[in-house]
Coordinates of N, CA, C and O and ligand atoms in Angstrom, one line a residue:
X1 N -0.8 -110.2 17.3 CA -1.4 -111.4 17.0 C -0.6 -112.6 17.6 O 0.4 -112.5 17.0
X2 N -1.1 -113.0 18.5 CA -0.1 -114.2 19.0 C -0.4 -115.2 18.2 O -1.3 -115.8 17.6
X3 N 1.0 -116.1 17.8 CA 0.8 -117.3 17.0 C 1.1 -118.2 17.7 O 1.6 -118.4 18.8
X4 N 1.1 -119.4 17.2 CA 1.1 -120.7 17.6 C 3.0 -121.2 17.8 O 3.6 -120.1 17.8
X5 N 3.3 -122.3 18.9 CA 4.6 -122.5 19.0 C 5.2 -122.6 17.3 O 4.7 -123.0 16.4
X6 N 6.6 -122.4 17.2 CA 7.4 -122.6 16.1 C 8.0 -123.8 16.2 O 8.5 -124.0 15.0
X7 N 8.0 -124.5 17.0 CA 8.6 -126.0 17.1 C 7.7 -126.7 18.1 O 7.3 -126.0 19.5
X8 N 7.9 -128.0 18.0 CA 7.2 -128.7 19.4 C 8.2 -129.5 19.8 O 9.2 -130.4 18.9
X9 N 8.2 -129.8 20.9 CA 9.2 -130.7 21.8 C 8.7 -131.7 22.1 O 7.8 -131.2 23.1
X10 N 8.6 -133.0 21.9 CA 8.0 -134.0 23.1 C 8.8 -135.2 23.0 O 9.8 -135.3 22.5
X11 N 8.2 -136.0 24.1 CA 9.3 -137.2 24.3 C 8.8 -138.4 23.7 O 7.6 -138.7 23.0
X12 N 9.6 -139.4 23.5 CA 9.2 -140.6 23.3 C 7.9 -141.3 23.4 O 7.1 -141.6 22.5
X13 N 7.5 -140.9 24.5 CA 6.4 -141.5 25.2 C 5.3 -141.0 24.7 O 4.1 -141.8 24.4
X14 N 5.3 -139.6 24.8 CA 4.3 -138.9 23.9 C 3.8 -139.2 22.5 O 2.9 -139.3 22.0
X15 N 5.0 -139.2 21.9 CA 4.9 -139.4 20.3 C 4.4 -141.1 20.3 O 3.4 -141.1 19.7
X16 N 4.8 -141.8 21.1 CA 4.1 -143.2 21.2 C 2.8 -143.1 21.6 O 2.0 -144.1 21.0
X17 N 2.4 -142.4 22.5 CA 0.9 -142.6 22.8 C 0.2 -141.9 21.8 O -1.0 -142.6 21.8
X18 N 0.7 -140.9 21.1 CA -0.3 -140.3 19.8 C -0.5 -141.6 19.0 O -1.4 -141.8 18.3
X19 N 0.7 -142.0 18.6 CA 0.8 -143.2 17.3 C -0.1 -144.2 17.8 O -1.1 -144.8 16.9
X20 N 0.1 -144.9 18.9 CA -0.6 -146.0 18.9 C -2.3 -145.6 19.2 O -3.0 -146.6 18.8
X21 N -2.7 -144.4 19.6 CA -4.1 -143.8 19.3 C -4.5 -143.9 18.0 O -5.5 -144.3 17.5
X22 N -3.8 -143.4 17.0 CA -4.1 -143.2 15.7 C -4.2 -144.3 14.9 O -4.9 -144.8 14.2
X23 N -3.3 -145.3 15.3 CA -3.3 -146.5 14.7 C -4.4 -147.4 15.4 O -5.0 -148.1 14.5
X24 N -4.8 -147.3 16.6 CA -6.0 -148.1 17.2 C -7.3 -147.3 16.5 O -8.2 -148.3 16.2
X25 N -7.4 -146.3 16.1 CA -8.5 -145.9 15.4 C -9.0 -146.2 13.8 O -9.7 -145.8 13.6
X26 N -7.7 -146.4 13.4 CA -7.7 -146.9 11.9 C -8.6 -147.7 11.7 O -8.8 -148.5 12.4
X27 N -9.3 -147.7 10.6 CA -9.2 -146.6 9.5 C -10.3 -145.2 9.4 O -10.2 -144.6 9.0
X28 N -10.6 -145.0 10.9 CA -11.2 -143.6 11.2 C -10.1 -142.5 11.5 O -9.1 -142.9 11.9
X29 N -10.7 -141.6 11.4 CA -9.6 -140.5 11.8 C -9.5 -140.4 13.5 O -10.6 -140.5 14.2
X30 N -8.4 -140.1 14.0 CA -8.3 -140.0 15.3 C -8.0 -138.6 15.8 O -7.4 -137.9 15.0
X31 N -8.3 -137.9 16.8 CA -7.8 -136.4 17.4 C -7.5 -136.7 18.6 O -8.1 -137.5 19.5
X32 N -6.7 -135.4 19.0 CA -6.4 -135.2 20.4 C -5.8 -133.8 20.4 O -5.4 -133.2 19.7
X33 N -5.1 -133.6 21.8 CA -4.6 -132.6 22.1 C -3.4 -132.6 22.8 O -2.9 -133.6 23.3
X34 N -2.4 -131.7 22.4 CA -1.1 -131.5 23.3 C -1.2 -130.3 24.0 O -1.3 -129.2 23.5
X35 N -0.7 -130.6 25.3 CA -0.7 -129.3 26.1 C 0.9 -129.2 26.8 O 1.4 -130.0 26.9
X36 N 1.0 -128.2 26.9 CA 2.6 -127.7 27.5 C 2.7 -126.2 27.7 O 1.9 -125.5 27.7
X37 N 4.0 -126.0 27.6 CA 4.7 -124.4 27.9 C 5.5 -124.2 26.8 O 6.5 -125.2 26.7
X38 N 5.3 -123.0 26.3 CA 6.5 -122.6 25.0 C 6.3 -123.5 23.7 O 5.2 -123.8 23.6
X39 N 7.3 -124.3 23.8 CA 7.2 -125.1 22.8 C 7.2 -126.7 23.4 O 7.3 -127.7 22.5
X40 N 7.3 -126.9 24.6 CA 7.6 -128.2 25.0 C 6.2 -128.8 25.8 O 5.2 -128.2 26.5
X41 N 5.7 -129.9 25.1 CA 4.6 -130.7 25.4 C 4.8 -131.1 26.7 O 5.6 -132.0 27.2
X42 N 3.8 -131.2 27.7 CA 3.7 -131.6 28.9 C 3.0 -132.8 28.9 O 3.2 -134.0 29.6
X43 N 1.9 -132.8 28.3 CA 1.2 -134.3 28.4 C 0.3 -134.1 26.8 O 0.0 -133.1 26.1
X44 N -0.1 -135.4 26.3 CA -1.1 -135.5 25.3 C -2.4 -136.2 25.7 O -1.9 -136.9 26.5
X45 N -3.5 -136.0 25.3 CA -4.7 -136.7 25.6 C -5.5 -136.9 24.2 O -5.7 -135.9 23.6
X46 N -5.7 -138.1 24.2 CA -6.6 -138.3 23.0 C -8.1 -137.9 23.4 O -8.3 -137.9 24.3
X47 N -8.9 -137.4 22.2 CA -10.2 -137.1 22.3 C -11.0 -137.7 21.5 O -10.6 -138.0 20.3
X48 N -12.1 -138.4 21.8 CA -12.9 -139.1 20.9 C -13.7 -138.2 19.9 O -13.9 -137.0 19.9
X49 N -13.2 -138.8 18.8 CA -14.0 -138.1 17.4 C -15.3 -138.4 17.3 O -15.4 -139.7 16.9
X50 N -16.2 -137.8 17.4 CA -17.6 -137.7 17.1 C -18.2 -137.6 15.8 O -19.1 -138.2 15.7
X51 N -17.2 -137.2 15.0 CA -17.6 -137.4 13.4 C -17.7 -138.7 12.9 O -16.7 -139.5 13.0
X52 N -18.9 -139.1 12.0 CA -19.1 -140.7 11.7 C -18.3 -140.7 10.4 O -18.3 -141.8 10.0
X53 N -18.2 -139.7 9.8 CA -17.5 -139.9 8.6 C -16.0 -140.5 8.5 O -15.5 -140.3 9.6
X54 N -15.6 -140.6 7.4 CA -13.9 -141.4 7.7 C -13.1 -140.3 7.2 O -12.0 -140.4 7.2
X55 N -13.5 -138.9 7.0 CA -12.2 -138.2 6.7 C -12.4 -136.7 7.1 O -11.9 -135.7 6.5
X56 N -13.0 -136.6 8.3 CA -13.3 -135.6 9.1 C -13.2 -135.7 10.7 O -13.2 -136.9 11.1
X57 N -12.7 -134.8 11.4 CA -12.9 -135.1 12.9 C -13.6 -134.0 13.4 O -13.5 -132.9 13.1
X58 N -14.2 -134.2 14.5 CA -15.0 -133.3 15.3 C -15.0 -133.9 16.9 O -15.1 -135.0 17.2
X59 N -14.1 -133.2 17.8 CA -13.9 -133.5 19.2 C -15.3 -133.6 19.7 O -16.2 -132.8 19.7
X60 N -15.2 -134.6 20.8 CA -16.3 -134.9 21.7 C -16.8 -133.6 22.5 O -15.6 -133.4 23.2
X61 N -17.5 -132.8 22.6 CA -17.6 -131.6 23.2 C -17.3 -131.6 24.9 O -16.6 -130.7 25.1
X62 N -18.1 -132.5 25.2 CA -17.8 -132.6 26.6 C -16.1 -133.1 27.1 O -15.6 -132.4 28.0
X63 N -15.4 -133.7 26.3 CA -14.1 -134.2 26.5 C -13.3 -133.0 25.9 O -12.5 -132.7 26.6
X64 N -13.9 -132.4 25.0 CA -12.7 -131.1 24.6 C -12.8 -130.1 25.6 O -11.9 -129.6 26.2
X65 N -14.2 -129.7 26.4 CA -14.4 -128.9 27.3 C -13.5 -129.6 28.9 O -12.7 -128.7 29.2
X66 N -13.5 -130.8 28.9 CA -12.8 -131.1 30.2 C -11.0 -131.0 29.8 O -10.5 -130.6 30.9
X67 N -10.7 -131.2 28.7 CA -9.2 -130.9 28.4 C -8.7 -129.7 28.4 O -8.2 -129.1 28.8
X68 N -9.9 -128.5 28.1 CA -9.5 -127.4 28.0 C -9.6 -126.6 29.4 O -8.9 -125.8 29.9
X69 N -10.5 -127.3 30.2 CA -10.5 -126.7 31.7 C -9.0 -127.4 32.6 O -8.6 -126.9 33.3
X70 N -8.7 -128.6 32.3 CA -7.6 -129.0 32.5 C -6.4 -128.3 32.4 O -5.6 -128.0 33.2
X71 N -6.4 -127.8 31.1 CA -5.2 -126.8 30.9 C -5.2 -125.7 31.4 O -4.2 -125.2 31.7
X72 N -6.4 -125.1 31.6 CA -6.6 -123.8 32.2 C -6.1 -123.9 33.9 O -5.3 -123.4 34.5
X73 N -6.6 -125.2 34.2 CA -6.3 -125.2 36.0 C -4.6 -125.4 36.1 O -4.3 -125.1 37.1
X74 N -4.1 -126.0 35.1 CA -2.7 -126.3 35.3 C -2.1 -125.3 34.7 O -0.7 -125.1 34.8
X75 N -2.5 -124.2 34.1 CA -1.7 -122.8 33.7 C -0.7 -123.2 32.5 O 0.2 -122.5 32.5
X76 N -1.3 -124.5 31.7 CA -0.2 -124.4 30.5 C -1.0 -124.2 29.3 O -2.3 -123.4 29.4
X77 N -0.6 -124.4 28.2 CA -1.2 -123.8 26.8 C -1.6 -124.8 26.1 O -1.2 -125.9 26.1
X78 N -2.4 -124.6 25.2 CA -3.1 -125.6 24.5 C -1.9 -125.4 23.3 O -1.8 -124.5 22.5
X79 N -1.0 -126.2 22.9 CA 0.1 -126.3 21.9 C -0.4 -126.9 20.6 O 0.4 -126.3 19.8
X80 N -0.9 -127.8 20.7 CA -1.5 -128.4 19.3 C -2.8 -129.3 19.6 O -3.3 -129.7 20.6
X81 N -3.4 -129.5 18.2 CA -4.4 -130.3 18.1 C -3.6 -131.4 17.3 O -3.0 -131.0 15.8
X82 N -4.0 -132.5 17.2 CA -3.3 -133.9 16.5 C -4.6 -134.3 16.0 O -5.6 -134.6 16.6
X83 N -4.4 -135.0 14.5 CA -5.5 -135.8 14.1 C -4.6 -136.5 12.8 O -3.7 -136.3 12.9
X84 N -5.5 -137.8 12.6 CA -5.0 -138.8 11.6 C -5.4 -138.6 10.3 O -6.7 -138.0 10.3
X85 N -4.8 -138.8 9.3 CA -5.3 -138.8 7.9 C -4.9 -140.5 7.4 O -3.8 -140.7 6.8
X86 N -6.0 -141.5 7.8 CA -5.6 -142.6 7.7 C -5.3 -143.2 6.3 O -4.7 -144.1 6.0
X87 N -5.7 -142.3 5.4 CA -5.4 -142.4 3.7 C -4.6 -141.4 3.2 O -4.8 -141.3 1.9
X88 N -4.0 -140.6 4.1 CA -3.1 -139.5 3.6 C -4.2 -138.3 3.5 O -5.3 -138.4 3.3
X89 N -3.5 -137.3 2.8 CA -2.2 -137.0 2.7 C -1.5 -136.9 4.2 O -2.1 -136.6 4.9
X90 N -0.2 -136.3 4.1 CA 0.3 -135.9 5.2 C 0.4 -134.7 5.5 O 1.3 -134.3 6.2
X91 N -0.5 -133.9 4.9 CA -0.7 -132.6 5.5 C -2.1 -132.2 5.7 O -3.1 -132.9 5.4
X92 N -2.0 -130.8 5.8 CA -3.6 -130.3 6.1 C -4.6 -130.4 4.8 O -4.2 -129.9 4.1
X93 N -5.6 -130.7 5.1 CA -6.5 -130.6 3.7 C -7.2 -129.3 4.0 O -7.1 -128.5 4.8
X94 N -7.8 -129.0 2.8 CA -8.5 -127.7 2.8 C -9.4 -127.8 3.8 O -9.6 -126.4 4.3
X95 N -10.1 -128.4 4.0 CA -11.4 -128.3 5.2 C -10.6 -128.3 6.6 O -11.0 -127.4 7.4
X96 N -9.7 -128.9 7.0 CA -8.7 -128.9 8.2 C -8.5 -127.0 8.2 O -8.3 -126.7 9.3
X97 N -7.9 -126.7 7.0 CA -7.4 -125.2 7.5 C -8.7 -124.3 7.2 O -8.7 -123.4 8.3
X98 N -9.9 -124.6 6.7 CA -11.0 -123.9 6.9 C -11.6 -123.8 8.2 O -12.2 -123.1 8.6
X99 N -11.8 -125.0 8.7 CA -12.3 -125.5 9.9 C -11.8 -125.4 11.1 O -12.3 -125.7 12.2
X100 N -10.5 -125.1 11.0 CA -9.4 -125.2 12.4 C -10.2 -124.2 13.3 O -10.5 -122.8 13.1
X101 N -10.4 -124.8 14.3 CA -11.2 -124.1 15.3 C -10.0 -123.1 16.3 O -10.4 -121.9 17.0
X102 N -8.8 -123.5 16.5 CA -8.0 -123.0 17.1 C -6.5 -122.4 16.4 O -6.3 -123.3 15.7
X103 N -6.6 -121.2 16.2 CA -5.5 -120.9 15.2 C -4.2 -120.7 15.9 O -3.3 -120.6 15.3
X104 N -4.2 -120.4 17.2 CA -2.8 -119.8 18.0 C -2.3 -121.2 18.4 O -1.8 -121.3 19.6
X105 N -2.2 -122.3 17.6 CA -1.9 -123.6 18.1 C -1.2 -124.4 16.7 O -1.5 -123.9 15.5
X106 N -0.6 -125.5 17.0 CA 0.2 -126.2 16.0 C -1.1 -127.1 15.6 O -2.0 -127.7 16.6
X107 N -1.0 -127.5 14.3 CA -2.1 -128.7 13.8 C -0.9 -129.7 13.4 O -0.3 -129.8 12.4
X108 N -1.3 -131.0 14.2 CA -0.4 -132.0 13.8 C -1.2 -133.2 12.9 O -2.2 -133.5 13.4
X109 N -0.4 -133.5 11.9 CA -1.3 -134.8 11.2 C -0.4 -135.9 11.1 O 0.7 -136.0 10.6
X110 N -1.2 -136.8 11.5 CA -0.5 -138.4 11.4 C -1.2 -139.2 10.1 O -2.1 -138.8 9.9
X111 N -0.1 -139.7 9.7 CA -0.6 -140.4 8.3 C 0.2 -141.8 8.2 O 1.3 -141.6 8.8
X112 N -0.2 -142.9 7.7 CA 0.3 -143.9 7.8 C 1.6 -144.1 6.7 O 1.2 -143.6 5.6
X113 N 2.6 -144.4 6.9 CA 3.9 -144.8 6.2 C 4.0 -146.2 5.7 O 2.9 -146.7 6.2
X114 N 5.0 -146.7 5.2 CA 5.0 -148.0 4.7 C 4.7 -148.9 6.0 O 3.9 -149.7 6.1
X115 N 5.5 -148.8 7.1 CA 5.3 -149.5 8.2 C 5.0 -148.9 9.5 O 4.4 -149.3 10.3
X116 N 5.3 -147.6 9.6 CA 5.1 -146.9 11.0 C 4.2 -145.7 10.6 O 4.2 -145.4 9.2
X117 N 3.6 -144.7 11.6 CA 3.0 -143.7 11.2 C 3.9 -142.4 11.1 O 4.9 -142.5 11.9
X118 N 3.9 -141.7 10.4 CA 4.6 -140.2 10.6 C 3.8 -139.3 11.1 O 2.2 -139.4 10.7
X119 N 4.4 -138.3 11.6 CA 3.9 -137.1 11.9 C 4.6 -135.7 11.5 O 5.4 -135.4 11.5
X120 N 3.6 -134.8 10.8 CA 4.2 -133.2 10.6 C 3.3 -132.3 11.3 O 2.0 -132.6 11.8
X121 N 3.7 -131.3 11.6 CA 3.1 -130.3 12.3 C 3.2 -129.1 11.4 O 4.2 -128.5 10.8
X122 N 2.1 -128.6 11.6 CA 1.8 -127.3 10.9 C 1.1 -125.9 11.7 O 0.6 -126.2 12.6
X123 N 1.4 -124.7 11.2 CA 0.7 -123.5 11.9 C -0.3 -122.7 10.6 O 0.3 -122.9 9.5
X124 N -1.4 -122.4 11.1 CA -2.0 -121.8 10.0 C -2.0 -120.2 10.1 O -2.3 -120.0 11.3
X125 N -1.3 -119.6 9.4 CA -1.2 -118.1 9.7 C -2.0 -117.4 8.6 O -1.5 -117.4 7.4
X126 N -2.9 -116.5 9.1 CA -3.7 -115.8 7.8 C -3.9 -116.9 6.9 O -3.9 -116.3 5.3
X127 N -4.6 -118.1 6.8 CA -5.0 -118.9 5.9 C -3.7 -119.5 5.0 O -4.3 -120.1 4.4
X128 N -2.4 -119.4 5.3 CA -1.4 -120.0 4.8 C -1.0 -121.1 5.8 O -1.1 -120.6 7.1
X129 N -0.3 -122.0 5.3 CA 0.1 -123.0 6.2 C 1.6 -123.3 6.2 O 2.3 -122.9 5.1
X130 N 2.3 -123.4 7.3 CA 3.5 -123.2 7.5 C 4.1 -124.6 8.5 O 3.5 -124.8 9.3
X131 N 4.8 -125.4 7.7 CA 5.5 -126.4 8.5 C 6.3 -125.9 9.6 O 7.3 -125.2 9.5
X132 N 6.2 -126.5 10.8 CA 7.2 -126.3 12.0 C 7.8 -127.8 12.4 O 7.1 -128.6 12.0
X133 N 8.9 -127.9 13.0 CA 9.6 -128.8 13.3 C 9.2 -129.4 14.6 O 8.8 -128.9 15.6
X134 N 9.1 -130.6 14.7 CA 8.8 -131.7 15.8 C 10.4 -132.6 16.2 O 10.7 -133.1 15.4
X135 N 10.4 -132.1 17.3 CA 11.7 -132.7 18.1 C 11.4 -133.8 19.2 O 10.7 -133.4 19.8
X136 N 11.8 -135.0 19.0 CA 11.4 -135.8 19.9 C 12.4 -136.1 20.7 O 14.0 -135.9 20.5
X137 N 12.5 -136.0 22.3 CA 13.6 -135.9 22.9 C 13.4 -137.4 23.8 O 12.1 -137.9 24.1
X138 N 14.5 -137.9 24.3 CA 14.4 -139.2 25.2 C 13.8 -139.1 26.6 O 13.1 -140.1 27.1
X139 N 13.7 -137.9 27.1 CA 13.3 -137.9 28.7 C 12.4 -137.3 29.0 O 11.4 -136.6 27.8
X140 N 11.4 -137.8 29.6 CA 10.2 -137.5 30.2 C 10.4 -135.9 30.9 O 10.9 -135.8 31.7
X141 N 9.4 -135.1 30.2 CA 9.2 -133.9 30.7 C 8.8 -133.8 32.3 O 7.7 -134.6 32.3
X142 N 9.3 -133.1 33.1 CA 8.6 -133.1 34.4 C 7.5 -132.0 34.4 O 7.8 -131.1 34.0
X143 N 6.4 -132.3 35.1 CA 5.7 -131.2 35.1 C 5.5 -130.9 36.6 O 5.7 -131.9 37.2
X144 N 5.5 -129.8 36.9 CA 5.3 -129.2 38.2 C 4.0 -129.7 39.2 O 3.0 -129.7 38.5
Ligands
ZN201 ZN1 -7.3 -133.5 8.2

């Protein structure tokens, strides 16, 4: 069985773009996608959360389809799905684990810290959750 990435490499800019997105959507949950190859993120894309509740997310189906087509067209992989927990916790909820649509991918959770937001990444393997490291690099990844 294919598993998700065992670590995530992303750039400062990618980190900042996700952070500003989840911050802008506060107090609602924000969600989006990370695409790339192996463990290295090529791009991140915010996706509209169409769930009106404050503690769940559901991607806008058309935007989700568009982003999956872009991934396929570029020959990259879906590396991760990110979403925010505006009131915490900083890990996956029971419903996140049960409702995860993509299992061969990392699940990133953003939550507000004292002054900034933090992000943790997890894999869901056979119903159990394992944290994986996120490495932030200073350089923009070249995409072909
Ligand atoms: Zn969640």
